[in-house]
Amino acid sequence: MHKTMIPDELQFAINLMAGCATITRNVQQKHIIQQNKADRSPVTIADYAVQAYVAQAILQSYPDDVMVGEETGNLLLQDESLLDEVTDQVKAILPDSKHDQVIAWIDHGQSQPVGRYWVLDPVDGTKGFLRRMQYATALALIEDGEVILGVLGCPNLPYADQVGVMAYAYHDQGAWWLPYNQQTQTTPMRVSEIKDLSQFRILRSFEDSHTDSSRIDSFARHAGVTVDPVRMDSQAKYFLLAGGQAELSMRLLAPERTDYREYIWDQAPGYRVVLEAGGTITDTDGKSLDFSTGRRLTNNRGIFSTNGWIHEEVLKVLQQL
Ligand code: AMP
Ligand code: MG
């Protein structure tokens, strides 16, 4: 795919990322760095404001499309000061925004995931956002259960010689990355060539409660991996896997939450980026991810994602533990 031939929907999704990063960075500046005595979680403000911004753009450009986002506007109806704060953040990009519009935009994300729908995680990795570490704004388009495109905006991620990068991918067309501050500089993404398991760089959740840390450690020991797994929040992990800076990203069911099934917005955008860069993603049973089951991946348990060369072999090591 040549740059001049980027499909409209993909270009639209890429274009949104700059505004989303403006919001998340502004909220971080105002509510985390300046340590304002906000009675609100900064995450809540950023989540709502990004979802409102993306939803209004989808309503304007693709009025017939469904949108599925993490947030609902209900809470804002009962909380004037929170609504004020969220609206202020949206106004940084859309100066004429009004309270009732902001709520309606957010609620657009409550549609049922059927047919063709956009999937948004406004701030993926909320804990990383609060720690001023890694987070992502993740957007995908799904049609008939197929992830058509995925975009990962990672405003804090160091990659190559840049800090703040985004990845985008389109079904069967490839994956690219670009820095936020030089948007003409697009580069294809390719997974690493490493095929020796003992050399694998492993990515895992920063939050212990989102995974099974002791099983990951035991996997690493059995695989003869000597480097400690890298802990990182959000789908920024998929960026690094697709970009050749890691070989494996795994998400094991937490022992206290074995019934947990992934939300589509936590997987769909990164899934398309990793596949187009040459990687492989399955669940921990080796099954392909089934995005046709609504807001959650009810047919899949855990996620196992590699640079693709010896995926089944590596998965077997995990399964045999
Ligand atoms: P990560 O930053 O990779 O740990 O993923 C963050 C995402 O994990 C959040 O957006 C949540 O939707 C999701 N999450 C929350 N609880 C769990 C859990 N018990 N197991 C797996 N994922 C979870
Ligand atoms: Mg998330």
CSV table of N, CA and C and ligand atoms in Angstrom, one decimal, residues 121 124-125 205 209-210 232-234 237 251 257 260 262-263 266, ligand 1:
chain,number,residue,atom,x,y,z
A,121,ASP,N,-10.8,2.1,22.5
A,121,ASP,CA,-10.4,2.3,23.9
A,121,ASP,C,-9.7,3.6,24.1
A,124,ASP,N,-6.3,3.2,26.9
A,124,ASP,CA,-5.9,1.9,27.3
A,124,ASP,C,-4.7,1.9,28.2
A,125,GLY,N,-4.7,1.2,29.3
A,125,GLY,CA,-3.6,1.2,30.2
A,125,GLY,C,-3.8,2.4,31.1
A,205,SER,N,1.7,-7.6,31.2
A,205,SER,CA,1.1,-6.5,31.9
A,205,SER,C,1.9,-6.0,33.0
A,209,SER,N,-2.6,-8.0,38.6
A,209,SER,CA,-3.9,-8.5,38.6
A,209,SER,C,-4.5,-8.8,37.3
A,210,HIS,N,-3.8,-8.3,36.2
A,210,HIS,CA,-4.3,-8.5,34.8
A,210,HIS,C,-3.8,-9.8,34.2
A,232,MET,N,4.7,-3.8,31.0
A,232,MET,CA,4.2,-2.6,30.4
A,232,MET,C,2.7,-2.5,30.3
A,233,ASP,N,2.1,-1.4,30.5
A,233,ASP,CA,0.7,-1.2,30.3
A,233,ASP,C,0.3,-1.0,28.9
A,234,SER,N,-1.0,-1.5,28.6
A,234,SER,CA,-1.6,-1.1,27.4
A,234,SER,C,-1.2,-1.9,26.1
A,237,LYS,N,2.4,-2.6,24.1
A,237,LYS,CA,3.1,-3.9,24.0
A,237,LYS,C,3.1,-4.4,22.6
A,251,ARG,N,-0.7,-12.8,27.8
A,251,ARG,CA,-1.8,-12.3,28.7
A,251,ARG,C,-2.4,-13.6,29.2
A,257,ARG,N,-9.2,-14.6,38.5
A,257,ARG,CA,-10.2,-14.2,37.6
A,257,ARG,C,-10.2,-15.1,36.3
A,260,TYR,N,-12.3,-14.4,33.3
A,260,TYR,CA,-12.1,-13.1,32.5
A,260,TYR,C,-12.1,-13.4,31.0
A,262,GLU,N,-11.6,-11.1,27.4
A,262,GLU,CA,-11.1,-9.9,26.9
A,262,GLU,C,-12.2,-9.0,26.3
A,263,TYR,N,-12.0,-7.7,26.5
A,263,TYR,CA,-12.9,-6.7,25.7
A,263,TYR,C,-12.3,-6.6,24.3
A,266,ASP,N,-9.6,-3.9,23.9
A,266,ASP,CA,-8.3,-4.2,24.4
A,266,ASP,C,-7.4,-5.0,23.4
B,1,AMP,P1,-2.8,-4.1,30.4
B,1,AMP,O1,-2.3,-2.7,30.4
B,1,AMP,O2,-2.1,-4.9,29.3
B,1,AMP,O3,-2.6,-4.8,31.7
B,1,AMP,O4,-4.3,-4.1,30.0
B,1,AMP,C1,-5.2,-3.2,30.5
B,1,AMP,C2,-6.5,-3.7,30.3
B,1,AMP,O5,-6.7,-4.9,31.1
B,1,AMP,C3,-7.6,-2.8,30.8
B,1,AMP,O6,-8.0,-2.0,29.7
B,1,AMP,C4,-8.7,-3.7,31.3
B,1,AMP,O7,-9.8,-3.7,30.3
B,1,AMP,C5,-8.1,-5.1,31.3
B,1,AMP,N1,-8.3,-5.9,32.5
B,1,AMP,C6,-8.9,-5.5,33.6
B,1,AMP,N2,-9.0,-6.5,34.5
B,1,AMP,C7,-8.4,-7.6,33.9
B,1,AMP,C8,-8.2,-8.9,34.3
B,1,AMP,N3,-8.5,-9.4,35.5
B,1,AMP,N4,-7.5,-9.7,33.4
B,1,AMP,C9,-7.2,-9.3,32.2
B,1,AMP,N5,-7.4,-8.0,31.8
B,1,AMP,C10,-8.0,-7.1,32.6
